[in-house]
């Protein structure tokens, strides 16, 4: 079972329209504001599920956050796509590009919903104090996740909590960096201290203790690297990853033996799962299979759009024998209408090959309940266990502890059917090997921009000069127009 979505009401909260997702029955309210909404435990749960729901929106992980991090990388190509996607792919985006505006808006929508819940939760009488703490912990986890997206994309962002005036329209993003990072860490540490290690089927998809720890390890890793370069944070990232890895059996974590199984909709909460954005066909389905799917060849019963695809060069970058290739890319398929069989040849675009290189992680044949493109049940991966292993490797590599650094990456390579990296490898070569492994492992999973940014490696990987401003999104122009206290990113001035 997954995190199901039920429509509660379009005006539950004072800021923005809200529809809620969660483990609730439908109920209609009138004249609701945050001040009078929160009366009982069901109301608090409704508020929490509305925070989860922002992750599922098109402006969030359903499209924009995922694509905004993927297009600037070397794996993805914006084919037959909207102009803004081409801008993200070509490093020509500007403060008026819709990615800049929509990622900002959806992230702050989630933050405001979280703040409203935290502000009002003491008005609710709970049957159990543990239930209240659970809701607070999940809410803080989600708030941290939204702020983490913001600071990774924009670098300098306004911060607002439940203790502030949430109707304020004059917030500044100048001098707020340390406050944002501190809030993210504080929220995740609280979530780690309260959340459960796992849930039963009815609650599957909620944030867990392991999810808070995994995101926190990435928060530390990000602060250790460019452009933050904070002393002592490689050590923090390594130790937090170690905490998870040394207790992987108690968490139930591990690498799936078969890479394909990670993306099987019938195994989405398997041992490699840590935290996903949850989708369910006919309830809150998503359209990644359509965006990455092939147009006109009937790979599935609903057509694809060929909008976010890959390239022959990236396909050929994988080492010979890499078992991830047949899952990452569409290699073979039979046309479901004609029965004709196709095989992709990156060196030949003529039939029986097909002309473009397509991703296939989200083209699971088990995900077959959709009756229209854009209504698939596959989840969007936010963090999975391979990520934790590679966080450990990256952190120890930067600390020049090569033997410890090799542990995680070699487990990932072993699962891919590749040879282990040797213990004689230099720090510089291992650094390059780790980012290469991340690019192969997480292709089309919305991690590319952030991986390139940490290592300041965009120009090196893309083999061309790229202005450093394209490691970030600028503050959206319409936000600048509305709020004179916002300051544009220094690289975008």
Short mmCIF file of C-alpha atoms in Angstrom, two decimals:
data_model
loop_
_atom_site.label_atom_id
_atom_site.label_comp_id
_atom_site.label_asym_id
_atom_site.label_seq_id
_atom_site.Cartn_x
_atom_site.Cartn_y
_atom_site.Cartn_z
CA UNK A 1 0.00 0.00 0.00
CA UNK A 2 1.12 3.57 -0.62
CA UNK A 3 0.56 7.10 0.61
CA UNK A 4 -2.87 7.62 -0.92
CA UNK A 5 -4.32 10.98 -1.85
CA UNK A 6 -7.76 12.21 -0.85
CA UNK A 7 -9.13 15.64 -1.63
CA UNK A 8 -9.89 17.49 1.60
CA UNK A 9 -10.55 21.11 0.63
CA UNK A 10 -9.05 23.76 -1.60
CA UNK A 11 -8.72 26.42 1.11
CA UNK A 12 -7.54 24.67 4.26
CA UNK A 13 -4.63 27.00 4.68
CA UNK A 14 -4.34 30.75 4.46
CA UNK A 15 -1.51 30.68 1.93
CA UNK A 16 -2.24 28.97 -1.37
CA UNK A 17 -4.86 26.48 -2.39
CA UNK A 18 -4.53 23.08 -0.76
CA UNK A 19 -5.61 19.57 -1.55
CA UNK A 20 -4.47 16.96 0.89
CA UNK A 21 -3.08 13.51 0.52
CA UNK A 22 -2.99 10.86 3.18
CA UNK A 23 -4.71 8.16 5.13
CA UNK A 24 -8.06 9.90 5.51
CA UNK A 25 -11.69 9.71 4.56
CA UNK A 26 -13.07 12.60 2.60
CA UNK A 27 -14.69 15.35 4.65
CA UNK A 28 -15.95 18.79 3.63
CA UNK A 29 -15.47 21.94 5.67
CA UNK A 30 -16.70 25.53 5.33
CA UNK A 31 -15.03 28.88 6.02
CA UNK A 32 -11.80 27.24 7.08
CA UNK A 33 -8.63 29.09 8.04
CA UNK A 34 -5.56 27.82 9.91
CA UNK A 35 -6.94 29.47 13.04
CA UNK A 36 -10.15 27.42 13.11
CA UNK A 37 -9.24 24.29 11.18
CA UNK A 38 -7.20 22.42 13.76
CA UNK A 39 -9.57 20.91 16.30
CA UNK A 40 -8.90 17.17 16.43
CA UNK A 41 -6.41 14.49 15.53
CA UNK A 42 -7.93 13.94 12.08
CA UNK A 43 -7.41 17.63 11.29
CA UNK A 44 -3.73 17.39 12.21
CA UNK A 45 -3.35 14.34 9.98
CA UNK A 46 -5.07 16.22 7.16
CA UNK A 47 -2.62 19.07 7.61
CA UNK A 48 0.31 16.64 7.45
CA UNK A 49 -0.91 14.93 4.32
CA UNK A 50 -1.31 18.30 2.62
CA UNK A 51 2.42 18.85 3.20
CA UNK A 52 3.22 15.50 1.58
CA UNK A 53 0.97 16.43 -1.33
CA UNK A 54 3.17 19.35 -2.40
CA UNK A 55 5.93 16.86 -3.24
CA UNK A 56 3.55 15.20 -5.70
CA UNK A 57 2.67 18.37 -7.59
CA UNK A 58 3.91 18.99 -11.13
CA UNK A 59 5.98 21.91 -9.89
CA UNK A 60 7.59 19.57 -7.36
CA UNK A 61 9.09 16.11 -7.77
CA UNK A 62 6.47 15.05 -10.28
CA UNK A 63 8.23 17.21 -12.86
CA UNK A 64 10.10 20.41 -12.11
CA UNK A 65 12.39 19.54 -9.20
CA UNK A 66 13.34 16.28 -10.88
CA UNK A 67 13.85 17.78 -14.36
CA UNK A 68 15.49 20.93 -13.01
CA UNK A 69 18.25 18.82 -11.47
CA UNK A 70 18.48 16.37 -14.38
CA UNK A 71 18.59 18.50 -17.54
CA UNK A 72 21.86 20.31 -16.70
CA UNK A 73 23.66 16.98 -16.38
CA UNK A 74 25.28 14.93 -19.11
CA UNK A 75 22.79 12.06 -19.13
CA UNK A 76 19.62 13.95 -20.09
CA UNK A 77 18.66 15.67 -23.31
CA UNK A 78 15.62 17.88 -23.86
CA UNK A 79 14.12 16.50 -27.04
CA UNK A 80 10.79 17.76 -28.46
CA UNK A 81 10.35 19.70 -25.23
CA UNK A 82 9.06 23.03 -23.99
CA UNK A 83 11.47 25.98 -24.46
CA UNK A 84 12.20 26.20 -20.72
CA UNK A 85 13.45 22.59 -20.70
CA UNK A 86 15.75 23.37 -23.62
CA UNK A 87 17.07 26.35 -21.65
CA UNK A 88 17.84 24.07 -18.70
CA UNK A 89 19.57 21.63 -21.03
CA UNK A 90 21.56 24.29 -22.89
CA UNK A 91 22.61 26.43 -19.86
CA UNK A 92 20.64 29.42 -21.11
CA UNK A 93 18.08 29.77 -18.33
CA UNK A 94 17.31 33.21 -16.90
CA UNK A 95 15.38 34.68 -13.94
CA UNK A 96 12.21 34.47 -16.07
CA UNK A 97 12.54 30.76 -16.92
CA UNK A 98 9.57 28.92 -15.44
CA UNK A 99 11.78 26.37 -13.64
CA UNK A 100 13.15 29.21 -11.48
CA UNK A 101 9.68 30.40 -10.51
CA UNK A 102 7.90 27.08 -10.07
CA UNK A 103 10.51 25.27 -7.96
CA UNK A 104 10.66 28.31 -5.69
CA UNK A 105 6.87 28.50 -5.38
CA UNK A 106 6.19 24.82 -4.73
CA UNK A 107 8.98 24.57 -2.15
CA UNK A 108 7.68 27.54 -0.19
CA UNK A 109 4.14 26.18 -0.50
CA UNK A 110 5.29 23.02 1.28
CA UNK A 111 7.16 25.05 3.88
CA UNK A 112 4.17 27.26 4.62
CA UNK A 113 1.87 24.27 5.01
CA UNK A 114 4.39 22.70 7.38
CA UNK A 115 4.69 25.94 9.35
CA UNK A 116 0.92 26.28 9.63
CA UNK A 117 0.65 22.78 11.05
CA UNK A 118 3.47 23.32 13.53
CA UNK A 119 1.97 26.66 14.59
CA UNK A 120 -1.45 25.18 15.31
CA UNK A 121 -0.73 21.66 16.49
CA UNK A 122 -0.89 22.57 20.19
CA UNK A 123 -4.58 23.40 19.68
CA UNK A 124 -5.28 19.74 19.01
CA UNK A 125 -6.01 17.18 21.70
CA UNK A 126 -4.35 13.89 20.85
CA UNK A 127 -5.23 10.46 22.17
CA UNK A 128 -1.52 9.76 22.42
CA UNK A 129 1.44 12.09 22.84
CA UNK A 130 3.40 9.74 20.58
CA UNK A 131 0.98 10.47 17.73
CA UNK A 132 1.57 14.20 18.13
CA UNK A 133 5.34 13.73 18.15
CA UNK A 134 5.11 11.53 15.05
CA UNK A 135 3.18 14.21 13.15
CA UNK A 136 5.59 16.94 14.25
CA UNK A 137 8.58 14.81 13.22
CA UNK A 138 7.17 14.03 9.77
CA UNK A 139 6.29 17.70 9.28
CA UNK A 140 9.79 18.81 10.21
CA UNK A 141 11.31 16.19 7.91
CA UNK A 142 9.24 17.54 5.01
CA UNK A 143 10.06 21.14 5.83
CA UNK A 144 13.76 20.26 5.86
CA UNK A 145 13.42 18.47 2.52
CA UNK A 146 11.86 21.58 0.97
CA UNK A 147 14.54 23.88 2.35
CA UNK A 148 17.23 21.47 1.16
CA UNK A 149 15.84 21.66 -2.37
CA UNK A 150 15.75 25.45 -2.19
CA UNK A 151 19.28 25.98 -0.91
CA UNK A 152 20.76 23.47 -3.35
CA UNK A 153 19.05 25.16 -6.29
CA UNK A 154 19.29 28.85 -5.28
CA UNK A 155 22.08 29.02 -2.64
CA UNK A 156 20.60 32.06 -0.85
CA UNK A 157 16.94 31.89 0.19
CA UNK A 158 14.59 33.47 2.73
CA UNK A 159 13.85 31.47 5.86
CA UNK A 160 10.52 31.43 7.65
CA UNK A 161 9.32 29.16 10.44
CA UNK A 162 6.17 28.73 12.49
CA UNK A 163 7.57 31.33 14.91
CA UNK A 164 7.55 34.08 12.27
CA UNK A 165 4.86 36.18 10.63
CA UNK A 166 3.78 33.79 7.90
CA UNK A 167 2.00 36.53 5.98
CA UNK A 168 5.22 38.50 5.65
CA UNK A 169 5.97 39.53 2.07
CA UNK A 170 9.21 41.37 2.75
CA UNK A 171 11.56 38.51 3.65
CA UNK A 172 15.19 38.77 2.67
CA UNK A 173 17.58 36.11 1.43
CA UNK A 174 20.65 38.12 2.39
CA UNK A 175 22.74 36.68 5.22
CA UNK A 176 20.36 33.77 5.77
CA UNK A 177 22.53 30.84 4.66
CA UNK A 178 23.67 29.66 8.10
CA UNK A 179 20.13 30.02 9.48
CA UNK A 180 18.71 27.88 6.68
CA UNK A 181 21.33 25.17 7.11
CA UNK A 182 20.84 25.18 10.89
CA UNK A 183 17.07 24.82 10.51
CA UNK A 184 17.46 21.92 8.06
CA UNK A 185 19.81 20.12 10.46
CA UNK A 186 17.63 20.81 13.50
CA UNK A 187 14.49 19.53 11.76
CA UNK A 188 16.19 16.37 10.51
CA UNK A 189 17.78 15.61 13.88
CA UNK A 190 14.39 15.92 15.55
CA UNK A 191 12.86 13.66 12.89
CA UNK A 192 15.64 11.12 13.39
CA UNK A 193 15.04 11.07 17.14
CA UNK A 194 11.28 10.44 16.83
CA UNK A 195 10.42 8.66 13.59
CA UNK A 196 10.03 4.92 13.33
CA UNK A 197 12.46 2.67 11.51
CA UNK A 198 9.66 1.16 9.43
CA UNK A 199 5.88 1.02 9.09
CA UNK A 200 3.20 -1.47 8.24
CA UNK A 201 1.63 -1.56 4.80
CA UNK A 202 -1.09 0.97 5.64
CA UNK A 203 1.50 3.65 6.49
CA UNK A 204 4.14 2.80 3.90
CA UNK A 205 5.60 5.89 2.27
CA UNK A 206 5.86 8.01 5.39
CA UNK A 207 9.21 9.48 6.37
CA UNK A 208 11.30 7.17 8.57
CA UNK A 209 14.23 7.47 10.93
CA UNK A 210 16.51 6.15 8.17
CA UNK A 211 15.18 8.71 5.70
CA UNK A 212 15.99 11.55 8.09
CA UNK A 213 19.49 10.15 8.62
CA UNK A 214 20.11 9.65 4.89
CA UNK A 215 19.00 13.17 3.97
CA UNK A 216 21.08 14.55 6.85
CA UNK A 217 24.15 12.77 5.50
CA UNK A 218 23.57 14.53 2.17
CA UNK A 219 23.01 17.85 3.94
CA UNK A 220 26.43 17.48 5.57
CA UNK A 221 28.01 16.37 2.28
CA UNK A 222 26.60 19.41 0.48
CA UNK A 223 27.90 21.85 3.08
CA UNK A 224 31.35 20.23 2.96
CA UNK A 225 31.63 20.76 -0.79
CA UNK A 226 31.67 23.68 -3.22
CA UNK A 227 30.45 26.41 -2.86
CA UNK A 228 30.04 26.10 0.93
CA UNK A 229 33.36 24.39 1.76
CA UNK A 230 32.62 24.12 5.49
CA UNK A 231 35.36 22.61 7.64
CA UNK A 232 34.54 19.37 9.43
CA UNK A 233 31.54 18.48 7.31
CA UNK A 234 33.15 15.68 5.30
CA UNK A 235 33.62 13.99 8.66
CA UNK A 236 30.00 14.62 9.63
CA UNK A 237 28.76 13.19 6.32
CA UNK A 238 30.93 10.10 6.65
CA UNK A 239 29.89 9.40 10.22
CA UNK A 240 26.18 9.82 9.49
CA UNK A 241 26.45 7.47 6.51
CA UNK A 242 28.40 5.04 8.70
CA UNK A 243 25.58 5.05 11.27
CA UNK A 244 23.17 3.80 8.62
CA UNK A 245 25.51 1.35 6.94
CA UNK A 246 26.73 -0.34 10.11
CA UNK A 247 23.10 -0.90 11.14
CA UNK A 248 21.74 -1.70 7.70
CA UNK A 249 20.26 -5.01 8.82
CA UNK A 250 18.27 -3.37 11.62
CA UNK A 251 16.95 -0.80 9.14
CA UNK A 252 16.26 -3.52 6.59
CA UNK A 253 18.45 -1.76 4.02
CA UNK A 254 20.67 -3.26 1.35
CA UNK A 255 21.32 -3.24 -2.37
CA UNK A 256 18.87 -5.07 -4.58
CA UNK A 257 20.66 -7.89 -6.36
CA UNK A 258 18.89 -7.03 -9.60
CA UNK A 259 19.08 -3.32 -10.51
CA UNK A 260 15.75 -3.61 -12.34
CA UNK A 261 14.03 -4.52 -9.10
CA UNK A 262 14.59 -1.03 -7.67
CA UNK A 263 12.08 0.36 -10.18
CA UNK A 264 9.57 -2.48 -10.09
CA UNK A 265 6.26 -0.97 -8.86
CA UNK A 266 5.62 -4.19 -6.95
CA UNK A 267 8.88 -3.73 -5.03
CA UNK A 268 9.05 0.02 -4.54
CA UNK A 269 9.46 -0.36 -0.79
CA UNK A 270 12.08 -3.07 -1.03
CA UNK A 271 15.37 -3.03 0.81
CA UNK A 272 16.96 -0.28 -1.30
CA UNK A 273 14.07 2.12 -0.69
CA UNK A 274 14.67 4.89 1.85
CA UNK A 275 12.35 7.71 0.77
CA UNK A 276 10.24 8.21 -2.36
CA UNK A 277 7.58 10.58 -3.50
CA UNK A 278 4.60 8.23 -3.74
CA UNK A 279 2.30 7.93 -6.76
CA UNK A 280 -0.68 5.66 -7.45
CA UNK A 281 -2.48 5.18 -10.76
CA UNK A 282 -6.04 6.55 -10.80
CA UNK A 283 -5.42 8.42 -7.53
CA UNK A 284 -2.37 10.63 -8.02
CA UNK A 285 -0.52 9.07 -10.95
CA UNK A 286 2.51 10.72 -12.45
CA UNK A 287 3.95 11.16 -15.93
CA UNK A 288 7.68 10.36 -15.79
CA UNK A 289 7.10 7.21 -17.91
CA UNK A 290 5.44 9.41 -20.53
CA UNK A 291 8.14 12.10 -20.40
CA UNK A 292 10.93 9.54 -20.79
CA UNK A 293 8.90 7.12 -22.93
CA UNK A 294 9.23 6.72 -26.68
CA UNK A 295 6.81 8.54 -28.93
CA UNK A 296 5.13 6.56 -31.67
CA UNK A 297 6.58 3.10 -31.06
CA UNK A 298 3.97 1.67 -28.66
CA UNK A 299 6.41 0.60 -25.96
CA UNK A 300 3.43 0.74 -23.57
CA UNK A 301 -0.29 0.87 -24.26
CA UNK A 302 -0.19 4.63 -23.65
CA UNK A 303 2.19 6.59 -25.87
CA UNK A 304 5.35 8.29 -24.68
CA UNK A 305 6.47 11.83 -25.40
CA UNK A 306 10.27 11.47 -25.91
CA UNK A 307 10.72 14.68 -23.89
CA UNK A 308 13.54 13.75 -21.50
CA UNK A 309 15.81 11.28 -23.23
CA UNK A 310 19.52 10.45 -23.32
CA UNK A 311 22.20 10.37 -25.99
CA UNK A 312 24.21 7.67 -27.77
CA UNK A 313 27.40 9.07 -26.28
CA UNK A 314 26.14 8.75 -22.73
CA UNK A 315 24.84 5.25 -23.47
CA UNK A 316 28.30 4.27 -24.69
CA UNK A 317 30.03 5.80 -21.65
CA UNK A 318 29.04 2.81 -19.47
CA UNK A 319 31.67 0.16 -18.97
CA UNK A 320 31.28 -3.03 -20.99
CA UNK A 321 29.19 -5.52 -19.03
CA UNK A 322 27.51 -2.95 -16.78
CA UNK A 323 24.24 -4.58 -15.70
CA UNK A 324 22.56 -1.20 -15.20
CA UNK A 325 22.42 -0.49 -18.93
CA UNK A 326 19.40 -2.69 -19.67
CA UNK A 327 17.39 -0.95 -16.93
CA UNK A 328 18.66 2.59 -17.37
CA UNK A 329 18.00 2.56 -21.13
CA UNK A 330 15.41 1.14 -23.45
CA UNK A 331 17.50 -1.56 -25.09
CA UNK A 332 14.93 -4.05 -26.39
CA UNK A 333 11.17 -3.95 -26.70
CA UNK A 334 8.26 -5.40 -28.65
CA UNK A 335 5.69 -3.00 -30.08
CA UNK A 336 2.53 -3.82 -28.10
CA UNK A 337 0.32 -3.12 -31.13
CA UNK A 338 2.30 -4.56 -34.04
CA UNK A 339 4.37 -7.20 -32.26
CA UNK A 340 7.51 -5.99 -34.02
CA UNK A 341 10.74 -6.33 -32.01
CA UNK A 342 13.29 -3.52 -31.76
CA UNK A 343 16.83 -3.37 -30.39
CA UNK A 344 18.67 -0.11 -29.72
CA UNK A 345 22.00 0.33 -31.49
CA UNK A 346 23.70 3.61 -30.50
CA UNK A 347 25.78 3.47 -33.67
CA UNK A 348 22.89 2.90 -36.07
CA UNK A 349 19.56 4.72 -36.11
CA UNK A 350 18.00 2.55 -38.81
CA UNK A 351 15.45 -0.18 -38.11
CA UNK A 352 15.36 -2.62 -36.42
CA UNK A 353 17.06 -0.09 -34.14
CA UNK A 354 15.29 3.15 -33.23
CA UNK A 355 16.63 6.64 -33.73
CA UNK A 356 16.78 8.09 -30.20
CA UNK A 357 18.26 6.92 -26.89
CA UNK A 358 15.52 6.59 -24.26
CA UNK A 359 15.60 5.99 -20.52
CA UNK A 360 13.74 2.95 -19.23
CA UNK A 361 13.96 3.09 -15.42
CA UNK A 362 10.30 4.12 -15.25
CA UNK A 363 9.02 1.88 -18.05
CA UNK A 364 8.14 -1.00 -15.77
CA UNK A 365 5.88 -3.55 -17.50
CA UNK A 366 4.16 -4.09 -14.13
CA UNK A 367 3.06 -0.45 -14.18
CA UNK A 368 0.24 -1.27 -16.57
CA UNK A 369 -2.93 0.08 -14.93
CA UNK A 370 -2.78 3.52 -16.53
CA UNK A 371 -5.37 4.37 -19.17
CA UNK A 372 -3.75 7.68 -20.10
CA UNK A 373 -0.26 9.12 -20.30
CA UNK A 374 0.54 10.92 -17.07
CA UNK A 375 -1.19 8.50 -14.71
CA UNK A 376 1.47 5.97 -13.75
CA UNK A 377 2.08 4.42 -10.35
CA UNK A 378 5.88 4.45 -10.23
CA UNK A 379 7.43 6.43 -7.39
CA UNK A 380 10.01 9.19 -7.74
CA UNK A 381 13.20 8.24 -5.92
CA UNK A 382 14.47 10.87 -3.48
CA UNK A 383 17.11 8.80 -1.69
CA UNK A 384 17.92 5.09 -1.87
CA UNK A 385 20.53 2.92 -0.23
CA UNK A 386 23.10 3.13 -3.04
CA UNK A 387 23.12 6.88 -2.44
CA UNK A 388 24.12 6.40 1.20
CA UNK A 389 26.96 4.08 0.16
CA UNK A 390 28.26 6.65 -2.31
CA UNK A 391 27.90 9.50 0.20
CA UNK A 392 30.17 7.48 2.47
CA UNK A 393 32.68 6.98 -0.34
CA UNK A 394 32.70 10.63 -1.37
CA UNK A 395 33.17 11.88 2.18
CA UNK A 396 36.02 9.49 2.99
CA UNK A 397 37.65 10.21 -0.36
CA UNK A 398 37.78 13.93 0.46
CA UNK A 399 39.27 13.02 3.85
CA UNK A 400 41.87 10.97 1.90
CA UNK A 401 40.91 7.76 3.71
CA UNK A 402 41.00 5.68 0.56
CA UNK A 403 40.35 2.22 2.03
CA UNK A 404 37.20 3.41 3.79
CA UNK A 405 36.15 5.32 0.70
CA UNK A 406 36.34 2.21 -1.49
CA UNK A 407 33.85 0.22 0.56
CA UNK A 408 30.65 1.86 -0.62
CA UNK A 409 31.52 2.46 -4.26
CA UNK A 410 32.80 -1.09 -4.69
CA UNK A 411 29.53 -2.50 -3.37
CA UNK A 412 27.67 -0.44 -5.96
CA UNK A 413 30.07 -1.54 -8.70
CA UNK A 414 29.81 -5.20 -7.66
CA UNK A 415 26.02 -5.05 -8.02
CA UNK A 416 26.55 -3.55 -11.49
CA UNK A 417 28.81 -6.47 -12.44
CA UNK A 418 31.97 -4.33 -12.57
CA UNK A 419 35.43 -4.87 -11.14
CA UNK A 420 36.29 -3.33 -7.80
CA UNK A 421 38.43 -0.21 -7.83
CA UNK A 422 41.96 -1.03 -6.58
CA UNK A 423 43.27 0.03 -3.18
CA UNK A 424 46.19 1.73 -4.96
CA UNK A 425 43.92 4.31 -6.61
CA UNK A 426 44.87 7.93 -5.98
CA UNK A 427 42.57 10.40 -4.27
CA UNK A 428 42.21 12.42 -7.49
CA UNK A 429 41.31 9.36 -9.56
CA UNK A 430 38.91 8.09 -6.90
CA UNK A 431 37.17 11.47 -6.80
CA UNK A 432 36.58 11.22 -10.55
CA UNK A 433 35.49 7.60 -10.25
CA UNK A 434 32.91 8.46 -7.58
CA UNK A 435 31.23 11.20 -9.58
CA UNK A 436 31.26 8.94 -12.63
CA UNK A 437 29.65 6.16 -10.62
CA UNK A 438 26.96 8.53 -9.36
CA UNK A 439 26.22 9.70 -12.89
CA UNK A 440 25.82 6.11 -14.08
CA UNK A 441 23.91 4.91 -11.02
CA UNK A 442 21.43 7.80 -10.74
CA UNK A 443 20.90 8.74 -14.39
CA UNK A 444 17.37 10.19 -14.81
CA UNK A 445 16.78 10.29 -11.04
CA UNK A 446 17.20 14.05 -10.57
CA UNK A 447 20.62 14.19 -8.90
CA UNK A 448 22.94 15.35 -11.69
CA UNK A 449 23.12 19.10 -11.05
CA UNK A 450 23.82 18.63 -7.36
CA UNK A 451 26.51 15.99 -7.97
CA UNK A 452 28.27 18.21 -10.51
CA UNK A 453 27.96 21.21 -8.21
CA UNK A 454 29.59 19.57 -5.19
CA UNK A 455 32.67 18.71 -7.23
CA UNK A 456 32.50 21.93 -9.29
CA UNK A 457 32.87 19.55 -12.20
CA UNK A 458 30.39 20.80 -14.81
CA UNK A 459 32.93 22.20 -17.28
CA UNK A 460 35.16 19.14 -16.93
CA UNK A 461 32.30 16.66 -17.40
CA UNK A 462 30.56 18.56 -20.21
CA UNK A 463 33.87 19.30 -21.99
CA UNK A 464 33.12 22.98 -22.51
CA UNK A 465 33.31 26.30 -20.71
CA UNK A 466 30.23 26.91 -18.56
CA UNK A 467 29.65 30.01 -16.45
CA UNK A 468 29.51 29.21 -12.73
CA UNK A 469 26.10 30.86 -12.49
CA UNK A 470 24.63 27.74 -14.11
CA UNK A 471 25.29 25.77 -10.96
CA UNK A 472 22.36 27.70 -9.51
CA UNK A 473 18.93 29.00 -10.32
CA UNK A 474 18.55 32.78 -10.01
CA UNK A 475 15.93 34.28 -7.75
CA UNK A 476 12.79 34.38 -9.95
CA UNK A 477 12.24 37.77 -11.52
CA UNK A 478 8.62 38.02 -10.46
CA UNK A 479 9.68 37.37 -6.84
CA UNK A 480 12.25 40.13 -7.13
CA UNK A 481 9.57 42.44 -8.54
CA UNK A 482 7.21 41.74 -5.63
CA UNK A 483 9.75 41.90 -2.83
CA UNK A 484 12.44 44.62 -2.80
CA UNK A 485 14.21 42.88 0.10
CA UNK A 486 15.25 39.95 -2.07
CA UNK A 487 18.77 40.12 -3.43
CA UNK A 488 19.72 38.43 -6.68
CA UNK A 489 22.40 35.72 -6.53
CA UNK A 490 25.83 37.39 -6.91
CA UNK A 491 26.65 35.25 -9.94
CA UNK A 492 23.43 36.44 -11.65
CA UNK A 493 23.90 40.17 -11.11
#
